[in-house]
Short mmCIF file of C-alpha atoms and ligand atoms in Angstrom, two decimals:
data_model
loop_
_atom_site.label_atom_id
_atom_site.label_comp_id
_atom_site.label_asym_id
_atom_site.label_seq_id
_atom_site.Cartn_x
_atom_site.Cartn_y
_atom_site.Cartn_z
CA UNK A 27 122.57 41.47 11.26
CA UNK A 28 120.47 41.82 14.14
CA UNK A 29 118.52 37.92 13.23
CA UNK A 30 122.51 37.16 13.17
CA UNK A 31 123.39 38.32 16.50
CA UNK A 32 119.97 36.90 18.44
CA UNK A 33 120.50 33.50 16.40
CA UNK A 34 124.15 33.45 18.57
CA UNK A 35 122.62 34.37 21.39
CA UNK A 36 119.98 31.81 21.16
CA UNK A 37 122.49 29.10 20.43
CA UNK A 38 125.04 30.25 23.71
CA UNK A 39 121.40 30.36 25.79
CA UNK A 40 123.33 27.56 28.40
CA UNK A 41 126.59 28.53 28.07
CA UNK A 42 125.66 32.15 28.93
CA UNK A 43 123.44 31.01 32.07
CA UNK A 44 126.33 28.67 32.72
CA UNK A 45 129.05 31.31 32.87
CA UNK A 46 126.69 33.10 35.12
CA UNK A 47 126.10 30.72 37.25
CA UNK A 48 129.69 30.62 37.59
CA UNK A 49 130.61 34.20 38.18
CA UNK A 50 128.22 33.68 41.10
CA UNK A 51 129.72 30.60 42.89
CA UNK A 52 132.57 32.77 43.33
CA UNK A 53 132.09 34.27 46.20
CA UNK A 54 133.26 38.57 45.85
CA UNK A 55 131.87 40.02 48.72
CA UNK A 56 132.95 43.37 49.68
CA UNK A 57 134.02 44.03 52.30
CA UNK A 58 136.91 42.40 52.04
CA UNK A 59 136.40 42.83 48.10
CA UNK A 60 138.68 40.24 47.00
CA UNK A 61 137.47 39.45 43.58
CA UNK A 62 140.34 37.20 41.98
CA UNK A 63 138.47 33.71 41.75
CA UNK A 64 135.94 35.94 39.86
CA UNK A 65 138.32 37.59 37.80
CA UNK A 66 140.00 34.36 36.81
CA UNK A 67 136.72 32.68 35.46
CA UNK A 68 136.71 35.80 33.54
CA UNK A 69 140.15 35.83 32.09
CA UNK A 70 139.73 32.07 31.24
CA UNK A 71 136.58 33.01 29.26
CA UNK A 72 138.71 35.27 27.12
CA UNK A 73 141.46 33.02 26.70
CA UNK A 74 139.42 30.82 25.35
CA UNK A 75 138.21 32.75 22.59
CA UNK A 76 141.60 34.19 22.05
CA UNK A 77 140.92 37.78 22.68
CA UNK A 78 143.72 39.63 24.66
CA UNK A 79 143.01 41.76 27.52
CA UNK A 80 145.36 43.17 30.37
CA UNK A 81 145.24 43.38 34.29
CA UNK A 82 145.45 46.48 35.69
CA UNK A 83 145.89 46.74 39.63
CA UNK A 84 146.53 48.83 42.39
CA UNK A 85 145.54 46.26 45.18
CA UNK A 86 146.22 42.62 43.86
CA UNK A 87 143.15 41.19 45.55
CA UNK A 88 141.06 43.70 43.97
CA UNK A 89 142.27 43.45 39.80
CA UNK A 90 140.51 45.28 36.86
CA UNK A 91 140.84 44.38 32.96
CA UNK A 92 140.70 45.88 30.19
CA UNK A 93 140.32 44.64 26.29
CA UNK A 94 139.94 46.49 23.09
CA UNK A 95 139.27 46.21 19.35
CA UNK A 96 139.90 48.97 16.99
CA UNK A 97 137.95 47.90 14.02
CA UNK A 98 138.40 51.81 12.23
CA UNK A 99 139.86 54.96 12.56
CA UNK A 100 136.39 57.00 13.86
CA UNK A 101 136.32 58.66 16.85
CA UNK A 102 133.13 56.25 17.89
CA UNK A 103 134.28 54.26 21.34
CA UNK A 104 131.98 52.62 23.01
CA UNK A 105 133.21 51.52 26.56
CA UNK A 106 131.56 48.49 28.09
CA UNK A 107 131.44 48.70 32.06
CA UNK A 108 130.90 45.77 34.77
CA UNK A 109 131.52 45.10 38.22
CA UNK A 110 132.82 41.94 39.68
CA UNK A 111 132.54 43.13 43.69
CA UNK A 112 129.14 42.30 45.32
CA UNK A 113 127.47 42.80 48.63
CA UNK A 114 128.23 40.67 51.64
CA UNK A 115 125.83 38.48 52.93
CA UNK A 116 124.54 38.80 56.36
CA UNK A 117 122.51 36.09 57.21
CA UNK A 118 122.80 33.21 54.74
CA UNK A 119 120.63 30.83 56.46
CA UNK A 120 117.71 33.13 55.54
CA UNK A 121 118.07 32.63 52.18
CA UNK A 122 116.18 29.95 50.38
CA UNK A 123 119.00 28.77 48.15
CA UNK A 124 122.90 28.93 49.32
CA UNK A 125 124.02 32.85 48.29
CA UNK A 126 126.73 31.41 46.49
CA UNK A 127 125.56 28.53 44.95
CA UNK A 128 124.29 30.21 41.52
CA UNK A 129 121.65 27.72 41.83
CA UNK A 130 118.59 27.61 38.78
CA UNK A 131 115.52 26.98 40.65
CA UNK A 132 112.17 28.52 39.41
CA UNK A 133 113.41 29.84 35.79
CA UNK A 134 115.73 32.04 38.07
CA UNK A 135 119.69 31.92 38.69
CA UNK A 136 119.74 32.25 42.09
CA UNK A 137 122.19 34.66 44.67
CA UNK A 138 124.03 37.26 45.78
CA UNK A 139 125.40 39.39 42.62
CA UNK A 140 123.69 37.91 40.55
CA UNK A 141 121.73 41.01 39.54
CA UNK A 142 124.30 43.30 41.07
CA UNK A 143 125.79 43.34 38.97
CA UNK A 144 126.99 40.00 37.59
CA UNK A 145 124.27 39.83 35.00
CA UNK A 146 125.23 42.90 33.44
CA UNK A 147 128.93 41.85 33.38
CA UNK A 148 128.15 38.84 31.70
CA UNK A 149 126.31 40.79 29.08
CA UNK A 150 129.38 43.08 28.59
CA UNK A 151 131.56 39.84 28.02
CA UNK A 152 129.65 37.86 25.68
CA UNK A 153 128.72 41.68 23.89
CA UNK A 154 132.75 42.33 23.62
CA UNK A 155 132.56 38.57 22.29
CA UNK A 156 130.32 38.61 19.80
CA UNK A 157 131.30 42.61 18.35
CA UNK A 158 135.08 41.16 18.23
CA UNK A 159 133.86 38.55 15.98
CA UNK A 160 132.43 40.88 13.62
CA UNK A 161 134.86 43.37 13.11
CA UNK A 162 135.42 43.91 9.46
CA UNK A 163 131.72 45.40 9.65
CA UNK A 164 132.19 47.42 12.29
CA UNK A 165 133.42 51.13 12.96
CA UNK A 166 135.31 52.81 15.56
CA UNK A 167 136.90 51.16 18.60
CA UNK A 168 135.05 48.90 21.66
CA UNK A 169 136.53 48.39 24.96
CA UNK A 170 135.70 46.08 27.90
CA UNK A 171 136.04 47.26 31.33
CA UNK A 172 135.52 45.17 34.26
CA UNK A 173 136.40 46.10 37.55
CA UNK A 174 136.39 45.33 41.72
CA UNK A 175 135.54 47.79 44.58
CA UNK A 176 132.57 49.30 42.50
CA UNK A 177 130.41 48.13 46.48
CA UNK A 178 132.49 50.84 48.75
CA UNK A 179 134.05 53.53 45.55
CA UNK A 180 137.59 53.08 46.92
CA UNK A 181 140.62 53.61 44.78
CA UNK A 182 141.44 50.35 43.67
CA UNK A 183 138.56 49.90 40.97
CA UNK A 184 137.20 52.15 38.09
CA UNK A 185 138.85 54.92 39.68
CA UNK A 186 142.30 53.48 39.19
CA UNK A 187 141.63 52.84 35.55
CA UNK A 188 140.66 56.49 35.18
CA UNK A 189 143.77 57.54 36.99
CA UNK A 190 146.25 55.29 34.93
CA UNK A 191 145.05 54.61 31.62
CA UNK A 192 142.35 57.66 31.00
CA UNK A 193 142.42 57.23 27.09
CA UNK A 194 141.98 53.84 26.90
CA UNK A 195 138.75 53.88 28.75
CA UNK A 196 136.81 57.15 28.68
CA UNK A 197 135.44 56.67 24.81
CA UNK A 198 132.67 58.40 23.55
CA UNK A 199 129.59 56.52 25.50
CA UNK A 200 129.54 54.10 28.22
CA UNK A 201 126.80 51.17 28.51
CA UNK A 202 126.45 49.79 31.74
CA UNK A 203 124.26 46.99 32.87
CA UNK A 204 123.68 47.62 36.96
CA UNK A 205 120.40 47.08 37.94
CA UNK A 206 117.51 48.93 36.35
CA UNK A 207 114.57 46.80 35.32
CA UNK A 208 112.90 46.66 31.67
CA UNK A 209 111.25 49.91 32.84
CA UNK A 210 113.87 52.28 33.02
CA UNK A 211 116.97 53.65 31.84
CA UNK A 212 119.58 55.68 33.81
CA UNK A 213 120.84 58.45 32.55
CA UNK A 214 122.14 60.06 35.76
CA UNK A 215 122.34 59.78 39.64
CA UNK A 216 121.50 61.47 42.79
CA UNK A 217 125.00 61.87 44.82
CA UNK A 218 126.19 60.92 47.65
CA UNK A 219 127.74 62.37 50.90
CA UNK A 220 128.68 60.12 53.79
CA UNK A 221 129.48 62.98 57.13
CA UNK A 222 131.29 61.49 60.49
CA UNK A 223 130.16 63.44 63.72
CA UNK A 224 131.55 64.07 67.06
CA UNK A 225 130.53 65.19 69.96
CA UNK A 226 131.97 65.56 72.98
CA UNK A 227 131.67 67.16 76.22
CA UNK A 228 133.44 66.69 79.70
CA UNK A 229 130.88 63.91 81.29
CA UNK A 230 130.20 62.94 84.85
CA UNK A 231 127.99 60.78 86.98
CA UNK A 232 124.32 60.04 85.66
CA UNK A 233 123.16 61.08 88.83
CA UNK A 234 124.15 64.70 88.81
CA UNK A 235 123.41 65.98 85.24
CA UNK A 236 124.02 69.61 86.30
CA UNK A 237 128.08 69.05 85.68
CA UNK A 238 127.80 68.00 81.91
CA UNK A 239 125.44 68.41 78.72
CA UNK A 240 125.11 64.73 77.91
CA UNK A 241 126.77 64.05 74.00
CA UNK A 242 124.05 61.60 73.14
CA UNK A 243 121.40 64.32 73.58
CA UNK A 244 123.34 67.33 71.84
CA UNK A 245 123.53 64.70 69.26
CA UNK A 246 119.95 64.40 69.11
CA UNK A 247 119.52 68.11 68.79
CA UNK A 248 122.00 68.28 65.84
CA UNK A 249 120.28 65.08 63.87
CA UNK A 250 117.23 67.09 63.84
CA UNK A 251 118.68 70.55 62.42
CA UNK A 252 120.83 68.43 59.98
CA UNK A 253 117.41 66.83 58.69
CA UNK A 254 116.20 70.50 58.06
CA UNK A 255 118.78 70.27 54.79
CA UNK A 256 116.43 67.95 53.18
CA UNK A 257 114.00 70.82 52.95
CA UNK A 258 116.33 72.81 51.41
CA UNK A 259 115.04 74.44 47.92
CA UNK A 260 116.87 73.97 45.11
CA UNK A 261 116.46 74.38 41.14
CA UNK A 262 117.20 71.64 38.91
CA UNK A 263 118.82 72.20 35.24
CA UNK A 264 115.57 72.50 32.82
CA UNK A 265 116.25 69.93 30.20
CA UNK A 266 116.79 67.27 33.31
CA UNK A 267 113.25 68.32 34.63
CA UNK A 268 111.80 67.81 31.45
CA UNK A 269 113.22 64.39 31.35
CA UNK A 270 112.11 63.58 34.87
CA UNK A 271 108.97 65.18 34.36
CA UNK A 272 108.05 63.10 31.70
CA UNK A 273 109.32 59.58 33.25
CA UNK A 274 107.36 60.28 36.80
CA UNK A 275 104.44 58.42 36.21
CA UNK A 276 106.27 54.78 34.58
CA UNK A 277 108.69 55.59 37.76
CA UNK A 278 106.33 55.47 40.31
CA UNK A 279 103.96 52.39 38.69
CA UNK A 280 107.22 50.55 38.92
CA UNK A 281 108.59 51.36 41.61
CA UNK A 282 105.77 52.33 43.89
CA UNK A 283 103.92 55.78 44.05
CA UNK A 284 106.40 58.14 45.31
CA UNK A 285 109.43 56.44 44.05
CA UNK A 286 109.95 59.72 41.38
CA UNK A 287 109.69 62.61 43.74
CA UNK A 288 112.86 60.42 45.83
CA UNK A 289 115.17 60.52 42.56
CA UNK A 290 114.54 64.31 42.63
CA UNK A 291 114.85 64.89 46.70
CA UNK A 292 117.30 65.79 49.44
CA UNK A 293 117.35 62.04 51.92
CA UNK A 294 119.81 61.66 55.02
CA UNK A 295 119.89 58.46 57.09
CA UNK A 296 121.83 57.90 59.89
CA UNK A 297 123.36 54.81 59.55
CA UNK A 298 125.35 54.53 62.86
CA UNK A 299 126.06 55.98 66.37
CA UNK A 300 128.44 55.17 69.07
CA UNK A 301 128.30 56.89 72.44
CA UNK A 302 128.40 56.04 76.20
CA UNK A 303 130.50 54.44 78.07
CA UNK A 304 128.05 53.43 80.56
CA UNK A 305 124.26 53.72 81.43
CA UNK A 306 124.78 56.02 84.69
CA UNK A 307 127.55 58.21 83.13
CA UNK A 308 126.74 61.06 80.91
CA UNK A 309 127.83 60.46 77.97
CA UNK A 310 130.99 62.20 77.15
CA UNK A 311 131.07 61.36 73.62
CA UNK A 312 129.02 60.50 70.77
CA UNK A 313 130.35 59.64 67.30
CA UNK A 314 127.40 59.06 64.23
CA UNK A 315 127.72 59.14 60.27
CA UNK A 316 125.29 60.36 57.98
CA UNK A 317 124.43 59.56 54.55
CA UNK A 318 123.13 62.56 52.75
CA UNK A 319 121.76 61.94 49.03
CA UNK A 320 121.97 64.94 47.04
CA UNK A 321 119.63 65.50 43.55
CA UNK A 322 121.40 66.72 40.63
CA UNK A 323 121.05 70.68 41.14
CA UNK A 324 121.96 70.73 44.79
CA UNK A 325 126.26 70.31 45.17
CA UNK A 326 128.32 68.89 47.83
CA UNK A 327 129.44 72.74 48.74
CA UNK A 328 125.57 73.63 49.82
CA UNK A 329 125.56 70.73 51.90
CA UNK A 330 129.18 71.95 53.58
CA UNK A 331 128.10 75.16 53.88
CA UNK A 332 125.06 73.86 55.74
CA UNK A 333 126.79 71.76 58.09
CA UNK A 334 129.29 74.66 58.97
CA UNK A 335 126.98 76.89 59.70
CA UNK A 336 125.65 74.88 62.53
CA UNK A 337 128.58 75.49 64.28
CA UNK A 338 127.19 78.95 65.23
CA UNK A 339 124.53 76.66 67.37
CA UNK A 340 125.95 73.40 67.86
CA UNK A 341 129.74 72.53 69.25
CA UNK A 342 131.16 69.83 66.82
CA UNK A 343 133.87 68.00 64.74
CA UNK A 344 133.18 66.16 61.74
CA UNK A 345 134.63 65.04 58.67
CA UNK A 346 134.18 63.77 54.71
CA UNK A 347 134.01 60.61 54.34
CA UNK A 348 133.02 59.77 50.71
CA UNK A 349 131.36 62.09 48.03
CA UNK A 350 129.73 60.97 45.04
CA UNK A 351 128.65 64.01 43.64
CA UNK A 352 125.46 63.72 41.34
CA UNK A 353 125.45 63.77 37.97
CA UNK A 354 123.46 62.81 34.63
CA UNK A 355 123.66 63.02 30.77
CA UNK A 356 121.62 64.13 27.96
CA UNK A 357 118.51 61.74 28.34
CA UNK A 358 118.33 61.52 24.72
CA UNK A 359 121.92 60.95 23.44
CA UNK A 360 122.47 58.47 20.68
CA UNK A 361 123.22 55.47 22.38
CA UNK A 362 120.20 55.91 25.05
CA UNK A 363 117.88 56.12 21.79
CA UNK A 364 119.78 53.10 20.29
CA UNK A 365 119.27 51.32 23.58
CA UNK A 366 115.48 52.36 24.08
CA UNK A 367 114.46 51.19 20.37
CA UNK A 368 116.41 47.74 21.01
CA UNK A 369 114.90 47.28 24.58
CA UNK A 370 111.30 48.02 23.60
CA UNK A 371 111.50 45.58 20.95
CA UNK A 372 113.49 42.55 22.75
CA UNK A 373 110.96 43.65 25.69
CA UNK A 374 107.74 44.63 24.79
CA UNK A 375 108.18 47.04 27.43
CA UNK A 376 109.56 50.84 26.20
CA UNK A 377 112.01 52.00 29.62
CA UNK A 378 111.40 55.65 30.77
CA UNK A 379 114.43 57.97 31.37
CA UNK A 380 115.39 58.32 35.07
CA UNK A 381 117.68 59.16 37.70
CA UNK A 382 118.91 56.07 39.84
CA UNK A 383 118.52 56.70 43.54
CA UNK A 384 121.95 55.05 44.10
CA UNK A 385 125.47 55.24 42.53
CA UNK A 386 127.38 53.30 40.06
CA UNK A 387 130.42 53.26 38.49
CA UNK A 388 128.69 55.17 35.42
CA UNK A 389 128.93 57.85 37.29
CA UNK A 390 132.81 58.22 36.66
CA UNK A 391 132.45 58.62 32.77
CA UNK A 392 129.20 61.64 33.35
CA UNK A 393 131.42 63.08 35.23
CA UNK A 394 134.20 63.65 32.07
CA UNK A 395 130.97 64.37 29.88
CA UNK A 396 130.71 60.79 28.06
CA UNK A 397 127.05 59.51 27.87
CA UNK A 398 126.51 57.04 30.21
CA UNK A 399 123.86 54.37 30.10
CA UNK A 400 122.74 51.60 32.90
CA UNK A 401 119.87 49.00 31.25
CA UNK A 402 119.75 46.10 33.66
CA UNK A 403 118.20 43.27 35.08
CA UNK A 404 115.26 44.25 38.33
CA UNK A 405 117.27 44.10 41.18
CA UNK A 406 115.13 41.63 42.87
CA UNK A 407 116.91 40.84 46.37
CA UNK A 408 119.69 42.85 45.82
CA UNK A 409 121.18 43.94 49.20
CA UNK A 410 118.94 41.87 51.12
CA UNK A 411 118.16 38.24 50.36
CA UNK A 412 117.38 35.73 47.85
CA UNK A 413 118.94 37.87 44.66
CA UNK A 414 117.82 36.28 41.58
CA UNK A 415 117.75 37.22 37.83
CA UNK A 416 115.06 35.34 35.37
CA UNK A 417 117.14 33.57 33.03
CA UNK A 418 114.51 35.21 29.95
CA UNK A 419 115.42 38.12 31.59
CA UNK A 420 119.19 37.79 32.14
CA UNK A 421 119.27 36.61 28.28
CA UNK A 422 117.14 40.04 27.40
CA UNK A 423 119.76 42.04 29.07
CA UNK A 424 122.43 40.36 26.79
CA UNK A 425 119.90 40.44 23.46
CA UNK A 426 119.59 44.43 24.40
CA UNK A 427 123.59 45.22 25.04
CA UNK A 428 124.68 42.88 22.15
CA UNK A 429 121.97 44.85 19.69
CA UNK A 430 122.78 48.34 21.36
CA UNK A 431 126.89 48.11 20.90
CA UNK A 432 126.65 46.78 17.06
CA UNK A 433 123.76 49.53 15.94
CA UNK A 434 126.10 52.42 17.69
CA UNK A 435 129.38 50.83 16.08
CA UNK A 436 128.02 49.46 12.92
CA UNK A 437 129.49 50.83 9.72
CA UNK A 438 127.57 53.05 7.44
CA UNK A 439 126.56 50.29 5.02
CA UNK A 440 125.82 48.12 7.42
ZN1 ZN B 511 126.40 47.51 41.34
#
């Protein structure tokens, strides 16, 4: 069945790149998020092969779908998971091809989303395509999922599919195709806690600095006793280290030396700061926010404690702003050995088990204890400029999914 599947897949080699090329010439940056023109090339794609689906939406600019086929009664449901959001672009003149023309120069499809994540949703589409057209040999149940606002983690995407239709889309595994590269495959995730500060104190003239502590400075003080939370020691579970352990060396040769001791570290940046008002006033107030990435093994309530303990040395407000907290599944489970036996063969390349330094939605099914995969294009450009996917390796991502989904649903006589 396999020669079956790849001889599709080798046949749809344009229309696949096409329909890519497509979900990328409309434009789904968020902020604002809007994904609809997105969204409808998608819809039209199913209509066309005459598989149903349904909208679900909290925000109509941001809409979600979901599509299943129950081929038999086993409790095996796999879950297919994209996202249609992207970054924004910041300076599009940089770029050597227009971000949103999905151009094909070099063997590439060119801009942004195309490998976050619009690849990988493509795969999921043509792999809920192909699976729906072979369902008397099939077991179990697959689902599509595709959904906006995956870029900030608000309400209106995955997380509203998980608040109003739970057992239509949690399943028994989750394959994901966010970034990755043929090296690796992500089992889990660091987390993610974004702090707002304030500081402020009464102010005065520049010129006499005896009347006020200046906020901008206080702030400085507090930045550098936050930092002293990455040092912080902390135990991770042992069958995770093993994992990690094991991966460090195919981490850091494709990533860059160093790149596995990050997955398994404490990070803060501070991303911005707002103080004055004026350059011979002390500053009376000084607002920052702080990104904290947390390994699995260190929780969001360490890093709260932390931060309120300052308080004893340090006067200051703050509040949550987002928390992603980490998270990660058995390395091993049956669909990550299904997926690492189809990748090293369509790839010549075998993909280490490893923690991704950044979230994704995949985080949302770990976190209700479903295995939870992410095998995806490199994510060449992604964030910055001049995104592009290889089309071989686009179509690789679709030859691993497509293989992945039928060996985990296939029947036993298959
Ligand atoms: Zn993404």
């Amino acid at each position: 069945m396999h020669e079956q599947l790849l001889g599709w897949i080798e046949r749809d080699r344009v229309r696949f790149i096409d329909f890519l090329r497509g979900l990328v010439r409309e434009p789904s940056p968020n902020p604002p998020g809007d994904t609809r023109g997105v969204m409808r090339t998608i819809t039209k794609f199913l209509d066309e092969e005459k598989l149903p689906y349904r909208i679900v939406e909290r925000d109509p600019t941001m809409p979600n779908l979901v599509a299943s086929q129950e081929f038999s009664a086993t409790s095996k449901h796999l879950v297919l998971n994209g996202h249609i959001d992207v970054f924004p672009v910041e300076n599009a003149g940089q770029w050597t091809h227009d971000p949103w023309s999905g151009a094909l120069a070099d063997g590439a499809v060119h801009g942004r989303g195309v490998a976050d994540m619009k690849t990988g949703t493509s795969a999921s589409l043509f792999t809920y395509m192909y699976l729906s057209r072979l369902a008397s040999g099939l077991t179990g149940k697959l689902t599509l999922t595709v959904v906006s606002e995956e870029e900030t983690f608000g309400p209106n995407g995955a997380r509203h599919l998980f608040d109003v239709c739970p057992g239509e889309i949690t399943g028994t595994v989750c394959l994901n195709g966010e970034p990755s590269s043929r090296h690796t495959i992500r089992f889990g995730e660091r987390g993610a806690v974004w702090l707002r500060f304030r500081i402020t104190t009464p102010g005065g003239h520049g010129a006499y600095p005896h009347v006020s502590p200046n906020a901008i400075e206080l702030a400085y003080s507090l930045i550098r006793d936050l930092r002293e939370f990455t040092n912080k020691q902390f135990t991770e579970p042992a069958e995770l280290a093993t994992a990690l352990d094991a991966s460090a060396q195919a981490v850091d040769a494709a990533n860059g030396a160093g790149a596995s001791r990050i997955a398994r570290s404490i990070t803060m940046n501070v991303g911005t700061m707002n103080a004055g008002p004026k350059v011979n006033m002390i500053a009376s107030r000084c607002e920052f926010e702080v990104d904290f990435r947390l390994p699995n093994g260190v929780t969001r309530q360490d890093l709260l404690a932390w931060v309120d303990a300052l308080r004893s040395k340090h006067s200051f407000e703050y509040e949550v702003l987002m928390v992603n907290d980490p998270n990660w599944c058995a390395p091993d489970s049956e669909l990550a050995q299904i997926l690492r036996r189809n990748a090293t063969a369509v790839t010549g390349v075998e993909p280490a088990n490893v923690i991704g330094l950044g979230n994704t939605d995949a985080r949302l099914w770990r976190y209700r204890g479903v295995p939870a995969v992410v095998y995806g294009p490199a994510p060449v450009g992604m964030g910055s400029k001049d995104e592009r996917v290889p089309i071989e390796e686009a179509l690789d991502v679709l030859r691993c999914h497509v293989l992945s989904a039928y060996d985990y649903l296939k029947g036993m006589t298959a």
